[in-house]
Short mmCIF file of N, CA and C and ligand atoms in Angstrom, two decimals:
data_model
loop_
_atom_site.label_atom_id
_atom_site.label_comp_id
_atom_site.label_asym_id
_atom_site.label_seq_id
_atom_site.Cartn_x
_atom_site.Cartn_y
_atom_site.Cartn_z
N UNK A 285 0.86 -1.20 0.00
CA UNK A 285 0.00 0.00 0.00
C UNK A 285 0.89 1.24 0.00
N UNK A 286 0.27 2.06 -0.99
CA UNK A 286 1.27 3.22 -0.93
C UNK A 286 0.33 4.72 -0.13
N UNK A 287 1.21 5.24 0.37
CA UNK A 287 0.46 6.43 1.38
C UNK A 287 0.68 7.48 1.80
N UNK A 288 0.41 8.61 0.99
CA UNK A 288 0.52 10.26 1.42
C UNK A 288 0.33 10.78 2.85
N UNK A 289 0.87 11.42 3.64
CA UNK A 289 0.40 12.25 4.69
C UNK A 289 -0.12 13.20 4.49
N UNK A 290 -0.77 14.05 4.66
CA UNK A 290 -0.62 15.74 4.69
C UNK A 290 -1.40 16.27 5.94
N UNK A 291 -0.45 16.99 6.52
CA UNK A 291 -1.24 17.75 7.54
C UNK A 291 -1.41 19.03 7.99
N UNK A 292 -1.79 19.19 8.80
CA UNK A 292 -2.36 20.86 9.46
C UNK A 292 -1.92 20.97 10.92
N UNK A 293 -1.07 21.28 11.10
CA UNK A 293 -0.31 21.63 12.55
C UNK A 293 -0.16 22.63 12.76
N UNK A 294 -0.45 23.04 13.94
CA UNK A 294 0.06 24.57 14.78
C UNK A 294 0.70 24.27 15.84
N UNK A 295 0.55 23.67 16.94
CA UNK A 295 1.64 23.24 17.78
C UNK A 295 1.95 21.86 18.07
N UNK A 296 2.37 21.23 17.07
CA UNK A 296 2.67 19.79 16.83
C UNK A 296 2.36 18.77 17.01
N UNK A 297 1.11 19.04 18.09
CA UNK A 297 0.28 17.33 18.28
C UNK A 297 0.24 16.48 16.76
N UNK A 298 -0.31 17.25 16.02
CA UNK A 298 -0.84 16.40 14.87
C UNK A 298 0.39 16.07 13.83
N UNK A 299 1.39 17.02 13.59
CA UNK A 299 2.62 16.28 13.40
C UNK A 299 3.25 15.08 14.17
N UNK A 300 3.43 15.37 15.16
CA UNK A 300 3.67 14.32 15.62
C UNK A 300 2.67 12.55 15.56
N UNK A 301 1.44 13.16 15.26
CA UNK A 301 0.89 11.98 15.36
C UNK A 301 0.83 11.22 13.72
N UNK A 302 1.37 12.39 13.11
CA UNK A 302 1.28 12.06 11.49
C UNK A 302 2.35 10.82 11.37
N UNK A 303 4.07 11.52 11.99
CA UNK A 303 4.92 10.77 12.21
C UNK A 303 4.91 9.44 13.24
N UNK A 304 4.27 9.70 14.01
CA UNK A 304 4.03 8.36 14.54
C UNK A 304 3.30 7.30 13.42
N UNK A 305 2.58 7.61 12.83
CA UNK A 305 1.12 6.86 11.88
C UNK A 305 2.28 6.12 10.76
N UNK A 306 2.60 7.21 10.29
CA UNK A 306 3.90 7.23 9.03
C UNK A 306 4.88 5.62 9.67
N UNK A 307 5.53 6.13 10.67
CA UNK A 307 6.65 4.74 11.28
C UNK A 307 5.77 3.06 11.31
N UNK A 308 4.59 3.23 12.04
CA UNK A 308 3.95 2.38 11.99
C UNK A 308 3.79 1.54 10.83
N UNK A 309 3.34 2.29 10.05
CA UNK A 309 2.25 1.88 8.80
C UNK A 309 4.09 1.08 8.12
N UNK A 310 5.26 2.00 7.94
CA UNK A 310 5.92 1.11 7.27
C UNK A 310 6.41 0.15 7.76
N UNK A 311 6.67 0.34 9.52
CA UNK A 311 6.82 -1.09 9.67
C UNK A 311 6.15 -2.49 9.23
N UNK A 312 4.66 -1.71 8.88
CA UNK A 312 3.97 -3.37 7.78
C UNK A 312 4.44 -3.27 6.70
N UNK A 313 5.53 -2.44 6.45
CA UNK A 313 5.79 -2.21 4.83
C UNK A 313 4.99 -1.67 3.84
N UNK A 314 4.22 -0.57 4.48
CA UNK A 314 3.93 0.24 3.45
C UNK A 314 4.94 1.52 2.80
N UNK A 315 4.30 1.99 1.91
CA UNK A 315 5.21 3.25 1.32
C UNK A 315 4.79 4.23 1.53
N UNK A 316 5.01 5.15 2.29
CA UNK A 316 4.90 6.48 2.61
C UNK A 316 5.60 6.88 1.43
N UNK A 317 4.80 7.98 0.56
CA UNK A 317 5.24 8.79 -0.39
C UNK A 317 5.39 9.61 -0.10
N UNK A 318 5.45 10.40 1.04
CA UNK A 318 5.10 11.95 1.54
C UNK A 318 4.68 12.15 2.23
N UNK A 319 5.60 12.97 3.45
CA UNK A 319 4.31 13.50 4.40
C UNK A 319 4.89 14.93 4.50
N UNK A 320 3.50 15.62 3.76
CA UNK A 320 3.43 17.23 3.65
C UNK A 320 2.48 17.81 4.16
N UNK A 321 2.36 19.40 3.88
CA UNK A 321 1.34 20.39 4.44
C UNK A 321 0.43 20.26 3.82
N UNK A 322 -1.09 20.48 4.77
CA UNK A 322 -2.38 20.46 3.69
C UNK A 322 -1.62 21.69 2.87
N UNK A 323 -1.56 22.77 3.32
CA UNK A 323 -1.38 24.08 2.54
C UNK A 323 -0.61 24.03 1.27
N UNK A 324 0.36 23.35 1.44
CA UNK A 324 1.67 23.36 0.27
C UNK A 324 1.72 21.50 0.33
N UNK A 325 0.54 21.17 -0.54
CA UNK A 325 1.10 19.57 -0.38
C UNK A 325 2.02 18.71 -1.50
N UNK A 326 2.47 17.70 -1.41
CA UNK A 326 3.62 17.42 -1.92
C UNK A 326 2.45 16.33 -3.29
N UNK A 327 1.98 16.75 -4.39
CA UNK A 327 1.48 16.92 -5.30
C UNK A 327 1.95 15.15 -6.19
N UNK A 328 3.46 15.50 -6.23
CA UNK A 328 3.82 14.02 -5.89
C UNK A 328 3.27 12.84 -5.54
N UNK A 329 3.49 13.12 -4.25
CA UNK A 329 3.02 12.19 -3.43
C UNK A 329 1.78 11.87 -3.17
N UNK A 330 1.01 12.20 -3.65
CA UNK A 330 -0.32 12.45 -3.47
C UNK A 330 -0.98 11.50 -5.27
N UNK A 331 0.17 12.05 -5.84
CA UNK A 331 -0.39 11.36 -7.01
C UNK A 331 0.13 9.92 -6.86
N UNK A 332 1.08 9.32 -6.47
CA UNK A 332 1.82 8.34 -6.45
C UNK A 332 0.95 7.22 -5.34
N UNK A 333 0.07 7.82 -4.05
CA UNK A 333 -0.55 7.18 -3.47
C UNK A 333 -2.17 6.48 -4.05
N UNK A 334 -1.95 5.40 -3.10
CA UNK A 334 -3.63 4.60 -3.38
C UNK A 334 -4.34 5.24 -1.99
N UNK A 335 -3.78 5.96 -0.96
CA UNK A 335 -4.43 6.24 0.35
C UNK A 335 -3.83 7.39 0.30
N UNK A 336 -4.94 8.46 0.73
CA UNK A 336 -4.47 9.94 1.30
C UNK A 336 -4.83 9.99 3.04
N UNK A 337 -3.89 10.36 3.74
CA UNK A 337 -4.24 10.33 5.12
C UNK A 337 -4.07 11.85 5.10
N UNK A 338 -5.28 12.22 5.65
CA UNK A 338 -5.30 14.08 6.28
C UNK A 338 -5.47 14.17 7.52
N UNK A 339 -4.60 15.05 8.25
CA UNK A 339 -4.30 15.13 9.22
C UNK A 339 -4.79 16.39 9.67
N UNK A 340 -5.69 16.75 10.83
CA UNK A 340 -5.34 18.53 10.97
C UNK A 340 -6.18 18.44 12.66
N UNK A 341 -6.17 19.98 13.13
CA UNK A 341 -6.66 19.68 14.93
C UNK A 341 -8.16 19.92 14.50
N UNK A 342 -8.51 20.39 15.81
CA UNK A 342 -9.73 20.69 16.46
C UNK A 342 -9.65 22.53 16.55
N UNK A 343 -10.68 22.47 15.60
CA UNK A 343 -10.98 24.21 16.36
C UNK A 343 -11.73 24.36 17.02
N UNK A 344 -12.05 25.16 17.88
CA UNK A 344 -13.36 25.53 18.03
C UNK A 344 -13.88 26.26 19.24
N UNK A 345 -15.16 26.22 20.18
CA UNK A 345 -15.14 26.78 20.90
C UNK A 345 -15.53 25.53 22.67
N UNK A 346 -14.95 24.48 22.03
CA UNK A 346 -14.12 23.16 23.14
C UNK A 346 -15.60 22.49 23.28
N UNK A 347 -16.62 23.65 23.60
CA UNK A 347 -17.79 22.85 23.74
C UNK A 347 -18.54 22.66 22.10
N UNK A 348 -18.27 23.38 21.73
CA UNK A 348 -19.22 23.58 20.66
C UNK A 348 -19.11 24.16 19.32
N UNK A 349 -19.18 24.25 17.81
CA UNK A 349 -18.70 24.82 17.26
C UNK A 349 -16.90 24.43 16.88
N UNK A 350 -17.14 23.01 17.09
CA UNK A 350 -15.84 22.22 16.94
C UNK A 350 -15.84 21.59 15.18
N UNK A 351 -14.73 22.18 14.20
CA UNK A 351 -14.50 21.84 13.42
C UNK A 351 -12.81 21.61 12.69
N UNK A 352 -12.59 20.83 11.66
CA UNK A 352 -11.24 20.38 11.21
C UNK A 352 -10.97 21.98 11.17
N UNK A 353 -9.36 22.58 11.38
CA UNK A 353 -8.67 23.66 10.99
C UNK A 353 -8.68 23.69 9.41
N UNK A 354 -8.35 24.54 9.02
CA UNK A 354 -7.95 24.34 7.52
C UNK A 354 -8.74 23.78 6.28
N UNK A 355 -10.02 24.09 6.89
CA UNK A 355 -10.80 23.53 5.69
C UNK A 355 -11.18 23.81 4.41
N UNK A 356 -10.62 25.02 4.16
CA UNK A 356 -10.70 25.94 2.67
C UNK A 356 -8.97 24.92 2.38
N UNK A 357 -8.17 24.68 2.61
CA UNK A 357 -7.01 24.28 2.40
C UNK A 357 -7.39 22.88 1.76
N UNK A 358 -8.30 22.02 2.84
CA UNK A 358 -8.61 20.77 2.15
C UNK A 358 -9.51 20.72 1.50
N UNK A 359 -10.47 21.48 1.42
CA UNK A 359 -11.51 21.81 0.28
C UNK A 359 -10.41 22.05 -1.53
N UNK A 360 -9.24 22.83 -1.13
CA UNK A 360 -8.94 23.05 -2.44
C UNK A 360 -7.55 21.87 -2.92
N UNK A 361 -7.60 20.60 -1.99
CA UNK A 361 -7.13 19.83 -2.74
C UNK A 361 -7.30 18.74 -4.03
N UNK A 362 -6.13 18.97 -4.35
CA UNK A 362 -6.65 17.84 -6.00
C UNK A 362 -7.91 16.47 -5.77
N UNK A 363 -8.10 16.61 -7.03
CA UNK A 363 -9.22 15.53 -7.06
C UNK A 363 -8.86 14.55 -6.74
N UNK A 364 -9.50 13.80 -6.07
CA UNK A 364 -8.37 12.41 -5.53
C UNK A 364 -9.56 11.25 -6.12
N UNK A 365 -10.31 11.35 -7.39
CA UNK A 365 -11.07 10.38 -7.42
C UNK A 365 -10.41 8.84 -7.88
N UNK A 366 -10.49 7.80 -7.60
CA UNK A 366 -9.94 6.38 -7.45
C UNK A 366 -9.06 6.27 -6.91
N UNK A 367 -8.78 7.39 -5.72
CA UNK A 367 -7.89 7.00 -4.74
C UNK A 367 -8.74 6.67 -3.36
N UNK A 368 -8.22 6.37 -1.88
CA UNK A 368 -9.07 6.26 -0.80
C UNK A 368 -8.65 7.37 -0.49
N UNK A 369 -9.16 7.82 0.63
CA UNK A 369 -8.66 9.07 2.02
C UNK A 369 -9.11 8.61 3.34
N UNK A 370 -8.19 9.08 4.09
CA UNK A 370 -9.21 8.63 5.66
C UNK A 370 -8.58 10.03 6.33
N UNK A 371 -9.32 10.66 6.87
CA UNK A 371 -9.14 11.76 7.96
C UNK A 371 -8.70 11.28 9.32
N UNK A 372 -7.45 12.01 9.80
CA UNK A 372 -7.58 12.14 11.50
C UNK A 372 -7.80 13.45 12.20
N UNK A 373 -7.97 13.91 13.26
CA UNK A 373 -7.86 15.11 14.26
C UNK A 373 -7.15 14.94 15.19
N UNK A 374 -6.46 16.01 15.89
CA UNK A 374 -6.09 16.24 17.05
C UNK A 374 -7.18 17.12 18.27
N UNK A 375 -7.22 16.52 19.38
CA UNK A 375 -8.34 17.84 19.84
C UNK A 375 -8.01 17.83 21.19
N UNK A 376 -8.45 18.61 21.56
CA UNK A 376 -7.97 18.74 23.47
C UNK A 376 -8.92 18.01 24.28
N UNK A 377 -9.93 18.85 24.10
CA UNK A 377 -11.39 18.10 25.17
C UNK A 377 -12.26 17.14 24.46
N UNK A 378 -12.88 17.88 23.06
CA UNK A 378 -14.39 17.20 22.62
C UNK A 378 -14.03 17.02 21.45
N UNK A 379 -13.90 16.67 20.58
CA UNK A 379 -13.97 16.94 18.91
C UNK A 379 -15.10 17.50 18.24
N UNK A 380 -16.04 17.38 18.77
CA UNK A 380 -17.72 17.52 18.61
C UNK A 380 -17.59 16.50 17.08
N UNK A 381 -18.50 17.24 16.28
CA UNK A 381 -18.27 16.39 14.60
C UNK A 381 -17.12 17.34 13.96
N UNK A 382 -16.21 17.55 14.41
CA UNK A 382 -15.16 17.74 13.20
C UNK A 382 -14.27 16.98 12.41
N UNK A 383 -14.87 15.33 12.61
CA UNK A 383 -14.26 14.65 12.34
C UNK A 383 -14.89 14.36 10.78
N UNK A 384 -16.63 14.45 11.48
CA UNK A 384 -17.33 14.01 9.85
C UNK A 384 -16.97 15.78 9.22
N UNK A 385 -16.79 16.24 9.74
CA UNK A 385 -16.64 17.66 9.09
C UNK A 385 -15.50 17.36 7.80
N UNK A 386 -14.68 16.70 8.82
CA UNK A 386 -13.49 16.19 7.22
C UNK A 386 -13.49 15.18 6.61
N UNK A 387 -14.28 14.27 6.86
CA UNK A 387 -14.78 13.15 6.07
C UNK A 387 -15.53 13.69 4.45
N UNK A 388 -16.27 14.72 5.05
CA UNK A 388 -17.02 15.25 3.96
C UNK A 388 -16.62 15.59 3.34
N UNK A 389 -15.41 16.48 3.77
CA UNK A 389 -14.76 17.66 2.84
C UNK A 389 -13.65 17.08 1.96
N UNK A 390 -13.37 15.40 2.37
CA UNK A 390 -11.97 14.64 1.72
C UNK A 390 -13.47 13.95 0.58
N UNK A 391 -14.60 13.46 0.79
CA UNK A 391 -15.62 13.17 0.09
C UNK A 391 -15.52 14.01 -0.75
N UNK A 392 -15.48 14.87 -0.66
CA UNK A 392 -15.85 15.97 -2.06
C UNK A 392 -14.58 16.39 -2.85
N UNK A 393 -13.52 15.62 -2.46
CA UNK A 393 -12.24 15.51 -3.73
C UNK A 393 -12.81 14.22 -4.61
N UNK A 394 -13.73 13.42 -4.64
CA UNK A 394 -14.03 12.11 -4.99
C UNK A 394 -13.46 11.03 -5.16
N UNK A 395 -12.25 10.95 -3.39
CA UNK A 395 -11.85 10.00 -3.12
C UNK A 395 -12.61 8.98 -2.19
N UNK A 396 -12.78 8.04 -2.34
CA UNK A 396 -13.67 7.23 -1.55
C UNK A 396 -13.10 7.23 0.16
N UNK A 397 -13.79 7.77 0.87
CA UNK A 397 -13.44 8.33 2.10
C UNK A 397 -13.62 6.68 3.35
N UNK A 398 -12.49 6.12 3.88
CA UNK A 398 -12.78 5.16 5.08
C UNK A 398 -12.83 5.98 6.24
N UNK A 399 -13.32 5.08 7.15
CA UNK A 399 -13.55 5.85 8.67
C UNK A 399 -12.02 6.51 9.14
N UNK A 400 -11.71 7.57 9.76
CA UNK A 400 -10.84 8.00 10.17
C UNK A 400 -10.87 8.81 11.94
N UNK A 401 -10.34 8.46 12.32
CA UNK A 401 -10.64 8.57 14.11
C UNK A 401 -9.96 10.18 14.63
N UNK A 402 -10.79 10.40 15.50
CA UNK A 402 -10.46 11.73 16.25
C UNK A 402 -8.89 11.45 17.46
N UNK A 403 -7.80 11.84 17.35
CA UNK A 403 -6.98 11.40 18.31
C UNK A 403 -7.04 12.62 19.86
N UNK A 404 -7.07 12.01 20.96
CA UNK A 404 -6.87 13.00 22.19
C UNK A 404 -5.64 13.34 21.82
N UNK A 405 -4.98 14.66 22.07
CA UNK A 405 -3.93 14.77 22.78
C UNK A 405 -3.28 14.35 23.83
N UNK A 406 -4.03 14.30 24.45
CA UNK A 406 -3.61 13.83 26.00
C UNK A 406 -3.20 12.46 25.93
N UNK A 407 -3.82 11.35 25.30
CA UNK A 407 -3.17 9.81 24.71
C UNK A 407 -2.50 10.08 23.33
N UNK A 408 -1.72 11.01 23.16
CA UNK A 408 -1.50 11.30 21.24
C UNK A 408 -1.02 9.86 20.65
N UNK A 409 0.30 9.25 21.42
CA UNK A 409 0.97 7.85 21.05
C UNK A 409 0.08 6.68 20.83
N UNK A 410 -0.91 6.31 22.19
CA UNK A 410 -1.75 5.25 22.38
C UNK A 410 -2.73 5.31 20.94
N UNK A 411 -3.49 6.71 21.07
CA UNK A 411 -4.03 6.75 20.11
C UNK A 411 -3.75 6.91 18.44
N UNK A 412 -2.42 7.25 18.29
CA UNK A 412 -1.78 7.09 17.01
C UNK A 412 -1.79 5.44 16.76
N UNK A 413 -1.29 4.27 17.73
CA UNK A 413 -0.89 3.25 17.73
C UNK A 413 -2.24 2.69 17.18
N UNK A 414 -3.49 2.81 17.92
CA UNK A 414 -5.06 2.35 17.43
C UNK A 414 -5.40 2.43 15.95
N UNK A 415 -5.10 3.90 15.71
CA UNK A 415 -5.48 4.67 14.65
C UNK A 415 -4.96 3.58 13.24
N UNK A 416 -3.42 3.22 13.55
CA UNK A 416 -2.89 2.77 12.60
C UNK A 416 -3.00 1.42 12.27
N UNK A 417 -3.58 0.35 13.50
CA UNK A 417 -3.87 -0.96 13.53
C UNK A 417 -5.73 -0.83 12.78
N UNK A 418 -6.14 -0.19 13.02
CA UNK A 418 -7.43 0.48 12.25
C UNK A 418 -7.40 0.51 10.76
N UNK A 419 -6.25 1.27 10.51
CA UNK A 419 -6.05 1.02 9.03
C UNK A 419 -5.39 0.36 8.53
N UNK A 420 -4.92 -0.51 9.10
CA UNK A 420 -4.16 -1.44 8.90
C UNK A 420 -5.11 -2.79 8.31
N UNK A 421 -6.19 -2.75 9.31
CA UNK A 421 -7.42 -3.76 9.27
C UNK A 421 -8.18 -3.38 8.01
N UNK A 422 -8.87 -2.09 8.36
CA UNK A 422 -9.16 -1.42 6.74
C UNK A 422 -8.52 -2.20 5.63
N UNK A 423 -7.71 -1.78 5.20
CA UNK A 423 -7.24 -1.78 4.13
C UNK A 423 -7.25 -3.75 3.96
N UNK A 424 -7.02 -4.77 5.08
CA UNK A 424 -6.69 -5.99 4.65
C UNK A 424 -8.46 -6.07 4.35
N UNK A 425 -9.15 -5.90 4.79
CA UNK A 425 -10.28 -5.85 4.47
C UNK A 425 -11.03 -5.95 2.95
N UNK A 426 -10.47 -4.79 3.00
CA UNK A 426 -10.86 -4.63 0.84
C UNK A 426 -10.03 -5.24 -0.17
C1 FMN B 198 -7.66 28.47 19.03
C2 FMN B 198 -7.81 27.03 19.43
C3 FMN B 198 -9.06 26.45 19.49
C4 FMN B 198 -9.21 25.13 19.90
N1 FMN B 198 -10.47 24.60 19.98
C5 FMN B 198 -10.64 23.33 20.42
C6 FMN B 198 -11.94 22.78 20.55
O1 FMN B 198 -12.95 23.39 20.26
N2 FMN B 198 -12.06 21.50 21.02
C7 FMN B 198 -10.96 20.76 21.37
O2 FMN B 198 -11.13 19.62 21.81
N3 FMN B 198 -9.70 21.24 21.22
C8 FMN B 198 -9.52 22.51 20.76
N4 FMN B 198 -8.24 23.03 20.64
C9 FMN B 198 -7.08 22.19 20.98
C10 FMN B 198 -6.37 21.63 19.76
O3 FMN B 198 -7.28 21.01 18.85
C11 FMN B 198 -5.35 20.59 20.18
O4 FMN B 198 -4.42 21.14 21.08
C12 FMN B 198 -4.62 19.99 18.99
O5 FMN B 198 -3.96 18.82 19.38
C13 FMN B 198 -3.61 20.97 18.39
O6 FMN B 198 -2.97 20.32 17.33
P1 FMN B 198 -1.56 20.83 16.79
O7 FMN B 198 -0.57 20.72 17.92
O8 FMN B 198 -1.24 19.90 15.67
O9 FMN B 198 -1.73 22.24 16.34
C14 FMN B 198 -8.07 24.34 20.22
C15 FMN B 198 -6.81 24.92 20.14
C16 FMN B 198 -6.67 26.23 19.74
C17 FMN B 198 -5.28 26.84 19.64
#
């Protein structure tokens, strides 16, 4: 399986959890083609993948009004149709739906979107480790 990153970081939870995801995934021997910015993404890599993983936090107002950062950014990425995507988040307290918030918005590149999980900060590792046995399963699946 070959597999793009791209993410949306401001103070590194979600990098870090990108790079955690990234180590994992090749230890099953996948190919990470890239792991870049939603903003400036590595175009490359993105073409070269069968899976786009998007990465970005939690905005919002903790209770409410919780959505993906950067969503004009992932709104204006390439068409990814006959590729997959799966979204993650970073969030402090709640995620509320900003998770389907980016499900939708990776839906509307017309890449076929799998489930993609909200990660705590507060467990960033534990929950990177889940995240990636998740898609790991995914993917033997199809
Ligand atoms: C301005 C701002 C708003 C935030 N709003 C929320 C929120 O509504 N809900 C939540 O759970 N976390 C919220 N957070 C926390 C971040 O989503 C969390 O710290 C995330 O891991 C940051 O990722 P990063 O380090 O990759 O930038 C907010 C953080 C900031 C700076």
């Amino acid at each position: 399986m070959k597999a793009a990153i791209l993410v949306e970081s401001l103070t590194g939870n979600t990098w870090h959890a990108a790079e955690k995801v990234a180590d994992l995934l090749a230890q099953e021997r996948w190919s990470i083609t890239g792991l870049s910015k939603v903003k400036q993404p590595d175009y490359g890599s993105i073409q070269e993948a069968d899976l786009v993983l998007v990465g970005t936090w939690v905005h919002g107002a903790f209770v409410f009004g919780q959505a993906p950062w950067a969503m004009s950014n992932i709104a204006n990425l390439p068409a990814m149709r006959g590729k997959r995507a799966v979204g993650f988040c970073t969030f402090a307290l709640d995620p509320g739906k900003a998770l389907d918030k980016l499900d939708r918005a990776l839906g509307d590149t017309g890449a076929y979107v799998i489930g993609g999980m909200a990660l705590s900060r507060s467990k960033l590792d534990r929950h990177s480790e889940i995240f990636a046995e998740r898609l790991l399963d995914a993917v033997a699946l199809t």
